Amino acid sequence: MELTQRLLEQFLVLAEEKHFGRAAERLSMSQPPLSQAMQRLERGLGVTLLDRGPGGVRLTPAGAAFAVEARRLLDARTAAVERVRRVAHGLEGDVRVGYVSILSHRHLPRLLRAAADELPGLRVQLRQDSTAALVEMTGAGTLDLAFLRDPSPIPDDLEAHAFAVERVVAAVPDEHRLAGAESIALVDLRDDDFVLPSATALPGLALQAQRACQEAGFTPRRRADADDLSGLLGYVAAGLCVSLLPEDLRDFPVPGIAFVPLRDSSPYLRTTVAAVHRPDADAAVRRLLELITRHMGPERVV
């Protein structure tokens, strides 16, 4: 015997009304089919659920216990249907989000706060790594979404949505001759040693640094490479060289570093912050992208 939703609903209405006539009326059916349905239910379960009398019916101990379980079954079915619909519409479930470390203090908290307020059914699982690693994991499906600074170039099988543009500034040791300047031209650093972003781990930032310097009329003297922003900061803080970094890094309390604005108007002295995902991203990822557009777009600098 199949315990259909209709059969369970019929039993529960009868258990509440304790009268076949009133129960049948609530169920928009006649009394005989309801009585037959209850008989089939009892035969299928092999127990007596109802004591029938001239004034109506009452539940047996087995009937009272079954009423509790029938309600649980219906509630569980309703909850399952609602959850499936919520997942399908991106309102519930798990989303695996990767990010480069420097985005963790401003953009990422804003996204998490907005998601908690507007999409409380979503559980955001975080993974921090390098740009190259995050792009690879997103393409492989290990991550659903990745937040990167200047993600270009990315593979053709991924999509990128830019939501902020930040200026690039000069990062120099605090004892550098230009550390106290209000602003400088990039060419003022032509005689300095540079720590440059790794072309493998930070391809976008590496390309920007090279082209910005070339546009300013010189090739940067490479002292060292670093595959993440903390490594770039470390070399500068050690007093060994200068670098070109997103101005957002000024919010980090790194002793020994001065950030100096650049007067150059080069397009290479802008860095883009973007969300990267696969074209077949599910509804939950699309919901997060909507949040990014609404809550994080105002960070754009033109």
Short mmCIF file of N, CA, C and O in Angstrom, two decimals, residues 29-139:
data_model
loop_
_atom_site.label_atom_id
_atom_site.label_comp_id
_atom_site.label_asym_id
_atom_site.label_seq_id
_atom_site.Cartn_x
_atom_site.Cartn_y
_atom_site.Cartn_z
N MET A 29 -15.46 15.75 -0.77
CA MET A 29 -15.76 14.42 -1.30
C MET A 29 -16.98 13.88 -0.58
O MET A 29 -17.41 14.44 0.44
N SER A 30 -17.50 12.80 -1.08
CA SER A 30 -18.63 12.17 -0.41
C SER A 30 -18.12 11.23 0.67
O SER A 30 -16.95 10.85 0.70
N GLN A 31 -19.03 10.82 1.57
CA GLN A 31 -18.62 10.01 2.72
C GLN A 31 -18.18 8.60 2.36
O GLN A 31 -17.18 8.11 2.91
N PRO A 32 -18.89 7.89 1.46
CA PRO A 32 -18.50 6.49 1.17
C PRO A 32 -17.05 6.34 0.69
O PRO A 32 -16.33 5.46 1.18
N PRO A 33 -16.59 7.16 -0.26
CA PRO A 33 -15.18 7.00 -0.68
C PRO A 33 -14.19 7.25 0.46
O PRO A 33 -13.15 6.59 0.52
N LEU A 34 -14.55 8.16 1.36
CA LEU A 34 -13.66 8.41 2.50
C LEU A 34 -13.62 7.19 3.41
O LEU A 34 -12.55 6.78 3.87
N SER A 35 -14.78 6.60 3.66
CA SER A 35 -14.83 5.41 4.51
C SER A 35 -14.05 4.26 3.87
O SER A 35 -13.30 3.55 4.55
N GLN A 36 -14.19 4.11 2.56
CA GLN A 36 -13.45 3.05 1.86
C GLN A 36 -11.94 3.29 1.92
O GLN A 36 -11.15 2.34 2.08
N ALA A 37 -11.54 4.53 1.81
CA ALA A 37 -10.11 4.85 1.86
C ALA A 37 -9.54 4.50 3.23
O ALA A 37 -8.42 3.97 3.33
N MET A 38 -10.28 4.79 4.31
CA MET A 38 -9.79 4.47 5.65
C MET A 38 -9.73 2.96 5.87
O MET A 38 -8.83 2.46 6.56
N GLN A 39 -10.66 2.24 5.28
CA GLN A 39 -10.61 0.78 5.40
C GLN A 39 -9.37 0.23 4.70
O GLN A 39 -8.71 -0.68 5.21
N ARG A 40 -9.09 0.76 3.51
CA ARG A 40 -7.89 0.31 2.80
C ARG A 40 -6.63 0.64 3.60
O ARG A 40 -5.68 -0.14 3.64
N LEU A 41 -6.62 1.80 4.22
CA LEU A 41 -5.46 2.20 5.02
C LEU A 41 -5.26 1.22 6.18
O LEU A 41 -4.13 0.79 6.44
N GLU A 42 -6.31 0.89 6.87
CA GLU A 42 -6.21 -0.04 8.01
C GLU A 42 -5.77 -1.42 7.55
O GLU A 42 -4.95 -2.07 8.21
N ARG A 43 -6.34 -1.89 6.42
CA ARG A 43 -5.92 -3.20 5.90
C ARG A 43 -4.45 -3.18 5.52
O ARG A 43 -3.70 -4.13 5.78
N GLY A 44 -4.02 -2.11 4.88
CA GLY A 44 -2.63 -2.03 4.46
C GLY A 44 -1.67 -2.01 5.63
O GLY A 44 -0.59 -2.61 5.57
N LEU A 45 -2.05 -1.33 6.71
CA LEU A 45 -1.19 -1.26 7.89
C LEU A 45 -1.33 -2.48 8.78
O LEU A 45 -0.46 -2.76 9.60
N GLY A 46 -2.45 -3.16 8.65
CA GLY A 46 -2.70 -4.33 9.48
C GLY A 46 -3.07 -3.98 10.91
O GLY A 46 -2.87 -4.80 11.82
N VAL A 47 -3.61 -2.77 11.13
CA VAL A 47 -4.01 -2.34 12.47
C VAL A 47 -5.32 -1.57 12.37
O VAL A 47 -5.72 -1.11 11.31
N THR A 48 -6.01 -1.49 13.51
CA THR A 48 -7.23 -0.68 13.58
C THR A 48 -6.85 0.72 14.05
O THR A 48 -6.27 0.90 15.12
N LEU A 49 -7.19 1.69 13.22
CA LEU A 49 -6.85 3.08 13.53
C LEU A 49 -8.03 3.84 14.15
O LEU A 49 -7.81 4.82 14.88
N LEU A 50 -9.26 3.38 13.84
CA LEU A 50 -10.45 4.13 14.23
C LEU A 50 -11.45 3.23 14.94
O LEU A 50 -11.70 2.09 14.52
N ASP A 51 -12.03 3.73 16.02
CA ASP A 51 -13.19 3.10 16.65
C ASP A 51 -14.42 3.82 16.12
O ASP A 51 -14.59 5.03 16.34
N ARG A 52 -15.24 3.10 15.38
CA ARG A 52 -16.40 3.69 14.74
C ARG A 52 -17.63 3.51 15.63
O ARG A 52 -17.87 2.42 16.17
N GLY A 53 -18.40 4.53 15.78
CA GLY A 53 -19.62 4.47 16.58
C GLY A 53 -20.71 5.29 15.93
O GLY A 53 -20.48 6.02 14.97
N PRO A 54 -21.92 5.22 16.47
CA PRO A 54 -23.05 5.96 15.89
C PRO A 54 -22.87 7.47 15.95
O PRO A 54 -23.38 8.21 15.11
N GLY A 55 -22.08 7.95 16.90
CA GLY A 55 -21.91 9.40 17.03
C GLY A 55 -20.67 9.91 16.33
O GLY A 55 -20.39 11.12 16.35
N GLY A 56 -19.91 9.02 15.71
CA GLY A 56 -18.69 9.45 15.05
C GLY A 56 -17.59 8.44 15.23
O GLY A 56 -17.84 7.24 15.41
N VAL A 57 -16.33 8.89 15.20
CA VAL A 57 -15.18 8.00 15.35
C VAL A 57 -14.21 8.59 16.36
O VAL A 57 -14.23 9.79 16.63
N ARG A 58 -13.41 7.73 16.93
CA ARG A 58 -12.30 8.18 17.77
C ARG A 58 -11.09 7.34 17.43
O ARG A 58 -11.20 6.21 16.94
N LEU A 59 -9.93 7.92 17.70
CA LEU A 59 -8.68 7.23 17.37
C LEU A 59 -8.37 6.17 18.39
O LEU A 59 -8.51 6.38 19.60
N THR A 60 -7.92 5.01 17.91
CA THR A 60 -7.36 4.00 18.79
C THR A 60 -5.96 4.45 19.20
O THR A 60 -5.41 5.41 18.62
N PRO A 61 -5.32 3.81 20.18
CA PRO A 61 -3.92 4.17 20.49
C PRO A 61 -3.02 4.10 19.27
O PRO A 61 -2.17 4.97 19.06
N ALA A 62 -3.26 3.07 18.43
CA ALA A 62 -2.46 2.97 17.20
C ALA A 62 -2.79 4.12 16.26
O ALA A 62 -1.92 4.68 15.57
N GLY A 63 -4.07 4.51 16.19
CA GLY A 63 -4.48 5.62 15.35
C GLY A 63 -3.88 6.94 15.79
O GLY A 63 -3.47 7.77 14.96
N ALA A 64 -3.82 7.16 17.12
CA ALA A 64 -3.23 8.39 17.64
C ALA A 64 -1.75 8.45 17.29
O ALA A 64 -1.22 9.51 16.92
N ALA A 65 -1.06 7.31 17.42
CA ALA A 65 0.36 7.28 17.07
C ALA A 65 0.55 7.51 15.59
O ALA A 65 1.47 8.24 15.16
N PHE A 66 -0.32 6.93 14.76
CA PHE A 66 -0.19 7.09 13.32
C PHE A 66 -0.47 8.54 12.91
O PHE A 66 0.14 9.06 11.96
N ALA A 67 -1.37 9.21 13.62
CA ALA A 67 -1.66 10.61 13.30
C ALA A 67 -0.41 11.47 13.47
O ALA A 67 -0.15 12.37 12.67
N VAL A 68 0.36 11.20 14.52
CA VAL A 68 1.59 11.95 14.74
C VAL A 68 2.57 11.71 13.60
O VAL A 68 3.18 12.64 13.04
N GLU A 69 2.73 10.44 13.22
CA GLU A 69 3.68 10.11 12.17
C GLU A 69 3.20 10.61 10.81
O GLU A 69 4.01 11.04 9.98
N ALA A 70 1.89 10.56 10.58
CA ALA A 70 1.36 11.06 9.31
C ALA A 70 1.63 12.55 9.17
O ALA A 70 1.98 13.04 8.08
N ARG A 71 1.47 13.30 10.24
CA ARG A 71 1.76 14.72 10.21
C ARG A 71 3.24 14.97 9.92
O ARG A 71 3.60 15.86 9.14
N ARG A 72 4.10 14.16 10.54
CA ARG A 72 5.54 14.30 10.29
C ARG A 72 5.87 14.02 8.83
O ARG A 72 6.70 14.71 8.22
N LEU A 73 5.25 12.99 8.27
CA LEU A 73 5.50 12.65 6.88
C LEU A 73 5.08 13.78 5.95
O LEU A 73 5.81 14.15 5.02
N LEU A 74 3.91 14.35 6.19
CA LEU A 74 3.45 15.44 5.35
C LEU A 74 4.32 16.68 5.50
O LEU A 74 4.65 17.35 4.52
N ASP A 75 4.71 16.98 6.74
CA ASP A 75 5.58 18.14 6.96
C ASP A 75 6.93 17.94 6.29
O ASP A 75 7.50 18.88 5.71
N ALA A 76 7.47 16.71 6.38
CA ALA A 76 8.77 16.42 5.76
C ALA A 76 8.67 16.54 4.24
O ALA A 76 9.59 17.06 3.59
N ARG A 77 7.56 16.06 3.68
CA ARG A 77 7.39 16.16 2.23
C ARG A 77 7.31 17.62 1.80
O ARG A 77 7.96 18.03 0.83
N THR A 78 6.55 18.40 2.54
CA THR A 78 6.43 19.82 2.22
C THR A 78 7.78 20.53 2.31
O THR A 78 8.15 21.32 1.45
N ALA A 79 8.53 20.20 3.39
CA ALA A 79 9.84 20.83 3.57
C ALA A 79 10.80 20.44 2.45
O ALA A 79 11.59 21.26 1.97
N ALA A 80 10.73 19.15 2.03
CA ALA A 80 11.62 18.70 0.96
C ALA A 80 11.31 19.41 -0.35
O ALA A 80 12.23 19.84 -1.07
N VAL A 81 10.03 19.55 -0.66
CA VAL A 81 9.65 20.23 -1.90
C VAL A 81 10.09 21.70 -1.87
O VAL A 81 10.64 22.22 -2.84
N GLU A 82 9.86 22.34 -0.73
CA GLU A 82 10.26 23.74 -0.60
C GLU A 82 11.76 23.91 -0.72
O GLU A 82 12.25 24.84 -1.36
N ARG A 83 12.53 22.98 -0.10
CA ARG A 83 13.99 23.10 -0.16
C ARG A 83 14.49 22.90 -1.59
O ARG A 83 15.38 23.62 -2.06
N VAL A 84 13.94 21.91 -2.29
CA VAL A 84 14.35 21.68 -3.68
C VAL A 84 14.09 22.92 -4.52
O VAL A 84 14.91 23.33 -5.35
N ARG A 85 12.94 23.53 -4.31
CA ARG A 85 12.61 24.74 -5.06
C ARG A 85 13.56 25.88 -4.70
O ARG A 85 13.97 26.66 -5.56
N ARG A 86 13.91 26.00 -3.42
CA ARG A 86 14.82 27.05 -2.99
C ARG A 86 16.21 26.84 -3.59
O ARG A 86 16.86 27.79 -4.04
N VAL A 87 16.66 25.59 -3.59
CA VAL A 87 17.97 25.29 -4.18
C VAL A 87 17.94 25.61 -5.67
O VAL A 87 18.88 26.22 -6.22
N ALA A 88 16.85 25.21 -6.36
CA ALA A 88 16.75 25.45 -7.79
C ALA A 88 16.74 26.94 -8.11
O ALA A 88 17.21 27.37 -9.17
N HIS A 89 16.23 27.74 -7.19
CA HIS A 89 16.18 29.19 -7.40
C HIS A 89 17.35 29.92 -6.74
O HIS A 89 17.35 31.14 -6.65
N GLY A 90 18.34 29.17 -6.26
CA GLY A 90 19.53 29.79 -5.70
C GLY A 90 19.34 30.39 -4.33
O GLY A 90 20.10 31.27 -3.93
N LEU A 91 18.37 29.93 -3.57
CA LEU A 91 18.10 30.49 -2.26
C LEU A 91 18.62 29.64 -1.12
O LEU A 91 18.56 30.04 0.04
N GLU A 92 19.11 28.45 -1.44
CA GLU A 92 19.59 27.56 -0.39
C GLU A 92 20.64 26.63 -0.96
O GLU A 92 20.64 26.32 -2.15
N GLY A 93 21.56 26.18 -0.12
CA GLY A 93 22.59 25.25 -0.55
C GLY A 93 23.99 25.76 -0.23
O GLY A 93 24.16 26.75 0.48
N ASP A 94 24.99 25.08 -0.76
CA ASP A 94 26.40 25.40 -0.53
C ASP A 94 27.00 26.03 -1.78
O ASP A 94 26.78 25.55 -2.89
N VAL A 95 27.77 27.08 -1.58
CA VAL A 95 28.51 27.72 -2.69
C VAL A 95 29.97 27.81 -2.28
O VAL A 95 30.29 28.36 -1.22
N ARG A 96 30.83 27.28 -3.11
CA ARG A 96 32.27 27.27 -2.82
C ARG A 96 32.91 28.50 -3.48
O ARG A 96 32.91 28.61 -4.70
N VAL A 97 33.42 29.39 -2.66
CA VAL A 97 33.94 30.67 -3.13
C VAL A 97 35.43 30.78 -2.83
O VAL A 97 35.86 30.59 -1.69
N GLY A 98 36.22 31.08 -3.83
CA GLY A 98 37.65 31.30 -3.64
C GLY A 98 37.97 32.79 -3.73
O GLY A 98 37.22 33.56 -4.33
N TYR A 99 39.09 33.16 -3.14
CA TYR A 99 39.47 34.58 -3.17
C TYR A 99 40.98 34.71 -2.97
O TYR A 99 41.61 33.86 -2.34
N VAL A 100 41.54 35.76 -3.52
CA VAL A 100 42.93 36.09 -3.24
C VAL A 100 42.96 36.84 -1.91
O VAL A 100 42.03 37.57 -1.57
N SER A 101 44.04 36.69 -1.18
CA SER A 101 44.07 37.12 0.22
C SER A 101 43.75 38.60 0.41
O SER A 101 43.08 38.98 1.37
N ILE A 102 44.19 39.45 -0.50
CA ILE A 102 44.04 40.88 -0.29
C ILE A 102 42.59 41.33 -0.36
O ILE A 102 42.23 42.42 0.10
N LEU A 103 41.71 40.51 -0.93
CA LEU A 103 40.30 40.88 -1.00
C LEU A 103 39.54 40.55 0.27
O LEU A 103 38.36 40.87 0.40
N SER A 104 40.21 39.91 1.22
CA SER A 104 39.50 39.40 2.40
C SER A 104 39.08 40.49 3.36
O SER A 104 38.19 40.28 4.18
N HIS A 105 39.66 41.68 3.31
CA HIS A 105 39.37 42.67 4.34
C HIS A 105 38.32 43.69 3.93
O HIS A 105 37.80 44.39 4.79
N ARG A 106 37.99 43.81 2.64
CA ARG A 106 36.99 44.79 2.24
C ARG A 106 35.86 44.15 1.43
O ARG A 106 34.72 44.12 1.84
N HIS A 107 36.18 43.65 0.24
CA HIS A 107 35.13 43.15 -0.64
C HIS A 107 34.47 41.88 -0.10
O HIS A 107 33.25 41.75 -0.16
N LEU A 108 35.27 40.94 0.40
CA LEU A 108 34.70 39.68 0.87
C LEU A 108 33.75 39.87 2.05
O LEU A 108 32.65 39.31 2.05
N PRO A 109 34.11 40.64 3.08
CA PRO A 109 33.15 40.85 4.18
C PRO A 109 31.85 41.48 3.72
O PRO A 109 30.77 41.14 4.23
N ARG A 110 31.91 42.39 2.76
CA ARG A 110 30.68 43.01 2.27
C ARG A 110 29.78 41.98 1.60
O ARG A 110 28.55 41.99 1.78
N LEU A 111 30.38 41.06 0.83
CA LEU A 111 29.59 40.03 0.19
C LEU A 111 28.97 39.09 1.22
O LEU A 111 27.79 38.75 1.14
N LEU A 112 29.77 38.66 2.20
CA LEU A 112 29.27 37.72 3.21
C LEU A 112 28.13 38.34 4.01
O LEU A 112 27.15 37.68 4.35
N ARG A 113 28.26 39.64 4.33
CA ARG A 113 27.20 40.32 5.09
C ARG A 113 25.91 40.39 4.27
O ARG A 113 24.81 40.14 4.77
N ALA A 114 26.06 40.76 2.99
CA ALA A 114 24.88 40.86 2.12
C ALA A 114 24.23 39.50 1.92
O ALA A 114 23.00 39.38 1.93
N ALA A 115 25.04 38.46 1.76
CA ALA A 115 24.49 37.11 1.58
C ALA A 115 23.77 36.65 2.84
O ALA A 115 22.70 36.02 2.77
N ALA A 116 24.32 36.94 4.01
CA ALA A 116 23.67 36.55 5.27
C ALA A 116 22.34 37.26 5.44
O ALA A 116 21.38 36.68 5.95
N ASP A 117 22.26 38.51 5.00
CA ASP A 117 21.03 39.28 5.15
C ASP A 117 19.96 38.87 4.14
O ASP A 117 18.78 38.77 4.48
N GLU A 118 20.37 38.65 2.89
CA GLU A 118 19.40 38.45 1.83
C GLU A 118 19.25 37.00 1.38
O GLU A 118 18.22 36.64 0.82
N LEU A 119 20.26 36.18 1.61
CA LEU A 119 20.21 34.77 1.21
C LEU A 119 20.65 33.89 2.39
O LEU A 119 21.65 33.17 2.31
N PRO A 120 19.91 33.93 3.49
CA PRO A 120 20.34 33.20 4.69
C PRO A 120 20.40 31.69 4.52
O PRO A 120 21.06 31.01 5.30
N GLY A 121 19.73 31.16 3.49
CA GLY A 121 19.78 29.72 3.26
C GLY A 121 21.04 29.25 2.56
O GLY A 121 21.31 28.05 2.50
N LEU A 122 21.85 30.19 2.04
CA LEU A 122 23.10 29.82 1.38
C LEU A 122 24.23 29.68 2.40
O LEU A 122 24.36 30.51 3.29
N ARG A 123 25.02 28.65 2.23
CA ARG A 123 26.22 28.46 3.06
C ARG A 123 27.43 28.69 2.15
O ARG A 123 27.65 27.94 1.21
N VAL A 124 28.20 29.72 2.45
CA VAL A 124 29.36 30.08 1.63
C VAL A 124 30.62 29.44 2.22
O VAL A 124 31.00 29.74 3.36
N GLN A 125 31.24 28.56 1.47
CA GLN A 125 32.48 27.90 1.88
C GLN A 125 33.65 28.62 1.21
O GLN A 125 33.67 28.77 -0.02
N LEU A 126 34.62 29.04 2.01
CA LEU A 126 35.70 29.90 1.50
C LEU A 126 37.00 29.14 1.29
O LEU A 126 37.33 28.22 2.05
N ARG A 127 37.75 29.57 0.26
CA ARG A 127 39.06 29.00 -0.04
C ARG A 127 39.97 30.13 -0.52
O ARG A 127 39.66 30.81 -1.49
N GLN A 128 41.08 30.36 0.17
CA GLN A 128 42.04 31.38 -0.22
C GLN A 128 43.19 30.75 -0.98
O GLN A 128 43.72 29.71 -0.58
N ASP A 129 43.60 31.37 -2.10
CA ASP A 129 44.72 30.83 -2.88
C ASP A 129 45.20 31.91 -3.85
O ASP A 129 44.71 33.04 -3.85
N SER A 130 46.15 31.54 -4.68
CA SER A 130 46.68 32.48 -5.68
C SER A 130 45.70 32.63 -6.83
O SER A 130 44.80 31.80 -7.03
N THR A 131 45.89 33.67 -7.63
CA THR A 131 45.03 33.90 -8.78
C THR A 131 45.03 32.70 -9.73
O THR A 131 43.98 32.22 -10.14
N ALA A 132 46.23 32.21 -10.06
CA ALA A 132 46.33 31.10 -11.01
C ALA A 132 45.64 29.86 -10.48
O ALA A 132 44.93 29.16 -11.22
N ALA A 133 45.83 29.56 -9.19
CA ALA A 133 45.20 28.37 -8.61
C ALA A 133 43.69 28.50 -8.58
O ALA A 133 42.96 27.54 -8.86
N LEU A 134 43.19 29.70 -8.26
CA LEU A 134 41.74 29.89 -8.20
C LEU A 134 41.10 29.77 -9.58
O LEU A 134 40.01 29.21 -9.72
N VAL A 135 41.76 30.30 -10.59
CA VAL A 135 41.25 30.17 -11.96
C VAL A 135 41.19 28.70 -12.34
O VAL A 135 40.20 28.22 -12.93
N GLU A 136 42.23 27.95 -12.02
CA GLU A 136 42.26 26.52 -12.36
C GLU A 136 41.15 25.76 -11.64
O GLU A 136 40.45 24.93 -12.24
N MET A 137 40.96 26.04 -10.34
CA MET A 137 39.93 25.34 -9.57
C MET A 137 38.53 25.69 -10.03
O MET A 137 37.63 24.84 -10.05
N THR A 138 38.33 26.93 -10.44
CA THR A 138 37.02 27.32 -10.95
C THR A 138 36.72 26.60 -12.25
O THR A 138 35.62 26.10 -12.48
N GLY A 139 37.70 26.55 -13.13
CA GLY A 139 37.52 25.85 -14.40
C GLY A 139 37.26 24.37 -14.22
O GLY A 139 36.49 23.76 -14.96
#
